[in-house]
PDB file of C-alpha atoms in Angstrom:
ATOM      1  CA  UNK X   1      -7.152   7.963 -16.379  1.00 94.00           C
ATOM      2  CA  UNK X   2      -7.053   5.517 -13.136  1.00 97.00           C
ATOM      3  CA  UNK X   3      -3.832   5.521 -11.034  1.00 97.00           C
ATOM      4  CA  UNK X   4      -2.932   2.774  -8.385  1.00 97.00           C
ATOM      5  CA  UNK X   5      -0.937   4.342  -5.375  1.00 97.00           C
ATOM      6  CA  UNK X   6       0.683   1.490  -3.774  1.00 97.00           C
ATOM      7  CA  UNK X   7       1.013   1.746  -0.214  1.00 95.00           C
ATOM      8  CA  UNK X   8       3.974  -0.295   1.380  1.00 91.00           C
ATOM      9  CA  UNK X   9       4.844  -1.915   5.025  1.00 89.00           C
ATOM     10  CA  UNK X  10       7.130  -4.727   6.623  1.00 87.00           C
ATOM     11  CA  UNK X  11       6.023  -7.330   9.461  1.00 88.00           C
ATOM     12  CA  UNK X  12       8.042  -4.472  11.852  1.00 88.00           C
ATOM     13  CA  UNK X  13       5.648  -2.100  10.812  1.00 90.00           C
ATOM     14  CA  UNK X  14       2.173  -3.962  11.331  1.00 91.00           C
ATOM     15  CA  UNK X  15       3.599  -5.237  14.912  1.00 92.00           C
ATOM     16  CA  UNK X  16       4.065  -1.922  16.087  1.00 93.00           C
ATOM     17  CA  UNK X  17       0.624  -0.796  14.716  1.00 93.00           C
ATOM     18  CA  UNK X  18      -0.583  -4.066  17.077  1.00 93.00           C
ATOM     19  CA  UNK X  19       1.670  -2.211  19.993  1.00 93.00           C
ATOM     20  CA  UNK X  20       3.653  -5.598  20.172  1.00 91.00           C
ATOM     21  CA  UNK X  21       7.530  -4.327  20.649  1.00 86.00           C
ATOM     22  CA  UNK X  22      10.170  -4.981  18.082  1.00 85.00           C
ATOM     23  CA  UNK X  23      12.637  -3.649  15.822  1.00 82.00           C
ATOM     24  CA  UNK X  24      10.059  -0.598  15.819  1.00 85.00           C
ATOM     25  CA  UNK X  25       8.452   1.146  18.816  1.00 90.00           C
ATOM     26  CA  UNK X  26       5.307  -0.096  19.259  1.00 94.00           C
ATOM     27  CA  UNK X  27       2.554   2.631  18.072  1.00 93.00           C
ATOM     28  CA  UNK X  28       0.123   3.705  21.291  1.00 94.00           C
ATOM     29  CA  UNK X  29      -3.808   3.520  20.346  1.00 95.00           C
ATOM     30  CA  UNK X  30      -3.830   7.414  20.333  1.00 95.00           C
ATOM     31  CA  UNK X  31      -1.217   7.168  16.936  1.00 93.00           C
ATOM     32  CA  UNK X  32      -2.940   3.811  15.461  1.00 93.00           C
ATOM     33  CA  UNK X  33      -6.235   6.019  15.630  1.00 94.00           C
ATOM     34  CA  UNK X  34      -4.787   9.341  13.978  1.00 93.00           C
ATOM     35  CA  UNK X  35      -3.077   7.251  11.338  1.00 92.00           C
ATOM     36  CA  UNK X  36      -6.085   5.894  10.380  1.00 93.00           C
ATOM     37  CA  UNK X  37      -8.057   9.127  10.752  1.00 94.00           C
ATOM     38  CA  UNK X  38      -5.506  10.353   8.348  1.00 94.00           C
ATOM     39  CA  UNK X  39      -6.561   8.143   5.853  1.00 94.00           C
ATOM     40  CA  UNK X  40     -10.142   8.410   6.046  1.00 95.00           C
ATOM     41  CA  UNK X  41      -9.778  12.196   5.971  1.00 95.00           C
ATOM     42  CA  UNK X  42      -7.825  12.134   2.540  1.00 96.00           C
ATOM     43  CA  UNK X  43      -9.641   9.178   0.755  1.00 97.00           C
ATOM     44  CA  UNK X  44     -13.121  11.533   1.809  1.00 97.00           C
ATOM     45  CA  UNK X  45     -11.789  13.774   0.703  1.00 97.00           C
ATOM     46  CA  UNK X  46     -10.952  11.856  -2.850  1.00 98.00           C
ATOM     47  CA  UNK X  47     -14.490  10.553  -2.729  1.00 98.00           C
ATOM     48  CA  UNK X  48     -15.924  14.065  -2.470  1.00 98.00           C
ATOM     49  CA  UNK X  49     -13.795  15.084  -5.139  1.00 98.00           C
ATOM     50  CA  UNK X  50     -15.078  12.284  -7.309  1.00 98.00           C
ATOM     51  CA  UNK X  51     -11.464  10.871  -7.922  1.00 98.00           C
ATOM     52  CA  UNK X  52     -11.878   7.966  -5.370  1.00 98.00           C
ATOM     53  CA  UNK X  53     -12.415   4.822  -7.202  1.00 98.00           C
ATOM     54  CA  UNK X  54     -11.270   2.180  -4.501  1.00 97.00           C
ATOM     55  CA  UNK X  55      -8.909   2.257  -1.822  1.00 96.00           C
ATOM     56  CA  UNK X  56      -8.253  -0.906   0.630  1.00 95.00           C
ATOM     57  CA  UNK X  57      -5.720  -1.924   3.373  1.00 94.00           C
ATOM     58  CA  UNK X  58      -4.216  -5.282   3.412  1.00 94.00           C
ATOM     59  CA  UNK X  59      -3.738  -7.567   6.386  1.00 93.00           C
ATOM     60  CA  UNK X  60      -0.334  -8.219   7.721  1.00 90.00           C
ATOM     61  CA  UNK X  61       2.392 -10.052   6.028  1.00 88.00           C
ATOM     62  CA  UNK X  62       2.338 -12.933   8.498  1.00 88.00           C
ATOM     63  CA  UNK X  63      -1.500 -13.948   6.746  1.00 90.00           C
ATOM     64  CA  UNK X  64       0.348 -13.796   3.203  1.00 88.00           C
ATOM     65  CA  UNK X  65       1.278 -16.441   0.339  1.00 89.00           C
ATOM     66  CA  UNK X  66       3.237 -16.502  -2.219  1.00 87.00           C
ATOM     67  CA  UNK X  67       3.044 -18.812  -5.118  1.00 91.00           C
ATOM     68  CA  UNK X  68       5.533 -19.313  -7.409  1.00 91.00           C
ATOM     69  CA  UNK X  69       5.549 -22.246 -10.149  1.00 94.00           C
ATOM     70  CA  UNK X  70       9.173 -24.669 -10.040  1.00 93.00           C
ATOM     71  CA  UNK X  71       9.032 -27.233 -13.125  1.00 93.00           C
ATOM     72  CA  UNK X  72       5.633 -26.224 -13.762  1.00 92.00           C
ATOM     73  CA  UNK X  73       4.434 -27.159  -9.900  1.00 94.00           C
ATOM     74  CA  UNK X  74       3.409 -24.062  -7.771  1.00 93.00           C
ATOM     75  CA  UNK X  75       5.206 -24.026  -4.739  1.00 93.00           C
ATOM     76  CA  UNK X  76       3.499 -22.208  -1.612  1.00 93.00           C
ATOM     77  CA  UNK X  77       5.362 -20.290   0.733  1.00 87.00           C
ATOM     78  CA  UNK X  78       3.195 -18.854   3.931  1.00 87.00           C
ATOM     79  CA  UNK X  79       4.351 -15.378   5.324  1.00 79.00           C
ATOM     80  CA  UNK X  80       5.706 -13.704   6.502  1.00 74.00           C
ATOM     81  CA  UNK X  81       9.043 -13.162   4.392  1.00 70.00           C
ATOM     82  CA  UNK X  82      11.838 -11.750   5.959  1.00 65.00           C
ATOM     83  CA  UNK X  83      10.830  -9.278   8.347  1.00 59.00           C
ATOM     84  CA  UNK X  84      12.674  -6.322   6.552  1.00 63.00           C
ATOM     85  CA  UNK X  85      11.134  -7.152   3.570  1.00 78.00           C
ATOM     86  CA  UNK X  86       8.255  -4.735   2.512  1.00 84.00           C
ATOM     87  CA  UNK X  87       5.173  -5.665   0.916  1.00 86.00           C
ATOM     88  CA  UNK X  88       2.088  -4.474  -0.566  1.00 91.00           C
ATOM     89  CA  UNK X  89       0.261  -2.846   2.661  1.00 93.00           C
ATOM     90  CA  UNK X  90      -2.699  -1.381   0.889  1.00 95.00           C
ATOM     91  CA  UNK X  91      -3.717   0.709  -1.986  1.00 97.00           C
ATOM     92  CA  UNK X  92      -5.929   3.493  -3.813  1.00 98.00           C
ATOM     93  CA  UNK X  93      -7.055   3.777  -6.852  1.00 98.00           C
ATOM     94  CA  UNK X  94      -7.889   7.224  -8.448  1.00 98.00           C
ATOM     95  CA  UNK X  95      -9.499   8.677 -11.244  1.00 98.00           C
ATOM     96  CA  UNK X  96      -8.140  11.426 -12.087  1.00 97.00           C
ATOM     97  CA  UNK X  97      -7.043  13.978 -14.834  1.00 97.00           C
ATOM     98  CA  UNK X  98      -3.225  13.330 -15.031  1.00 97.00           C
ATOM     99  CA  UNK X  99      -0.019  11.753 -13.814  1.00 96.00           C
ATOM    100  CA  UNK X 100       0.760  14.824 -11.936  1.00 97.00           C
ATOM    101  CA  UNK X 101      -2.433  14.783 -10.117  1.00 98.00           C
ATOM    102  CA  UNK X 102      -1.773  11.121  -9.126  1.00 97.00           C
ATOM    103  CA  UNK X 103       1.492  12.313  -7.939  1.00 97.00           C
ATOM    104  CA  UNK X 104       0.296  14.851  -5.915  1.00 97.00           C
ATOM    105  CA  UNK X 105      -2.432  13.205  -4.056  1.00 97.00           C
ATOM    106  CA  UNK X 106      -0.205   9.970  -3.633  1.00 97.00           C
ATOM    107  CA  UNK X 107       2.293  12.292  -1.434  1.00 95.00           C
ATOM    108  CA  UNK X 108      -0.608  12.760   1.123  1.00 95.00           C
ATOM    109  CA  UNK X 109      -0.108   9.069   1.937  1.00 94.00           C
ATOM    110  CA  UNK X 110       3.569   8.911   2.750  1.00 91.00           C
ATOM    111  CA  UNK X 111       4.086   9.243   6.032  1.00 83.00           C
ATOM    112  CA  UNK X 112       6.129  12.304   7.204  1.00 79.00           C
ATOM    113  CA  UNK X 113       7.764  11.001  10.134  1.00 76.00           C
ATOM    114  CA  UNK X 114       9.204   7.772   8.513  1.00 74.00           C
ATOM    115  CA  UNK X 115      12.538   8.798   6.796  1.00 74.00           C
ATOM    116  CA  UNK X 116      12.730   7.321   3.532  1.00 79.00           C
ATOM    117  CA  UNK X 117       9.279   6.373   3.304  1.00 84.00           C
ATOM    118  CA  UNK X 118       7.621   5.976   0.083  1.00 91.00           C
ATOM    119  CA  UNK X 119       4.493   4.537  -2.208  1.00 94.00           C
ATOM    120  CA  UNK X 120       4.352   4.009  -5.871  1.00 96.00           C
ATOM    121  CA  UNK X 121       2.190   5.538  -7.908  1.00 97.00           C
ATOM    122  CA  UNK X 122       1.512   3.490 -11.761  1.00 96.00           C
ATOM    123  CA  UNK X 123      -1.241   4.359 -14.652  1.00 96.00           C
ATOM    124  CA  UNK X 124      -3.868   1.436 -14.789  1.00 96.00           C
ATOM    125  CA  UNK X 125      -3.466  -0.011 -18.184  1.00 93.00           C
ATOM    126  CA  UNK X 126      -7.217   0.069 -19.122  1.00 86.00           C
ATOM    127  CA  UNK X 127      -6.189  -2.701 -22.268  1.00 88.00           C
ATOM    128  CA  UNK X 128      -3.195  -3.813 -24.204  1.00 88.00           C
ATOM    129  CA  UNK X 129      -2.016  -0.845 -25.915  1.00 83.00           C
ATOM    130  CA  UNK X 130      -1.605   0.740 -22.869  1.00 81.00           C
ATOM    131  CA  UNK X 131       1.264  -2.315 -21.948  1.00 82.00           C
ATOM    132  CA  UNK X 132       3.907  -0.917 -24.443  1.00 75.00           C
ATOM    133  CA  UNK X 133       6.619  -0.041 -22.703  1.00 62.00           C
TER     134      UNK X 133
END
C-alpha cells in the first residue's frame, strides 16, 4: 500500500532556512546543510529499502496560489497567506507493508527540536473503493 507523509512549513520557517531574520532565528548554512543531509540520508535509505516511491520539497509559500471558484469564477490569490499559516512544504510517498510502517518512518521526518512539530501521514486511495469513509 502507498502512504503520502505530508511535510508542513510557514513563510517564518522558509525565511529562516534563507537566513533572512524574523519571527524565527534565521538557520546558519552549517544547519540548512544537515537538515537537508537529514533528508537525503532517510529517503536513501527508503530507496534502498525499496519503499521510496517519490519524495519532493516544495518552494516557499510566497511562490504559491490558491484558487478557489466564487459564483462559478475562480478567484486567484498569490502567496503567501498569513505568515503563521502552514502549508504543504514537501512530501514522500512510500510503499510499504502497513499503516504502522508509514507511521514509523514518517516520525524520522519531524523535526526534534521544533516543539509541536508534526507531518501527516494518509493511505493513497489507489481507486474509488478505497474513498469510503
Amino acid at each position: 500500500m502507498k502512504y503520502l507523509i505530508m511535510l508542513y512549513g510557514s513563510q517564518h520557517d522558509y525565511d529562516a532556512m534563507a537566513g533572512r531574520p524574523g519571527a524565527r532565528p534565521p538557520m546558519s548554512p552549517e544547519q540548512v546543510a544537515a537538515m537537508h543531509a537529514h533528508m537525503a540520508a532517510v529517503h536513501q535509505e527508503l530507496a534502498e529499502s525499496g519503499e521510496l516511491v517519490d519524495g519532493q520539497g516544495l518552494t516557499a509559500p510566497v511562490h504559491a496560489r490558491r484558487v478557489r471558484l466564487r459564483q462559478g469564477t475562480p478567484v486567484v490569490t498569490d502567496g503567501p497567506y498569513p505568515e503563521t499559516q502552514e502549508v504543504l512544504a514537501g512530501f514522500t510517498v512510500v510503499d510499504c507493508v502497513s499503516f504502522d510502517r508509514a507511521t514509523e518512518i514518517a516520525a524520522r521526518f519531524v523535526d526534534p527540536d521544533a516543539e509541536g512539530g508534526y507531518v501527516d501521514v494518509r493511505p493513497v486511495a489507489d481507486g474509488i473503493d478505497d474513498l469510503d469513509g
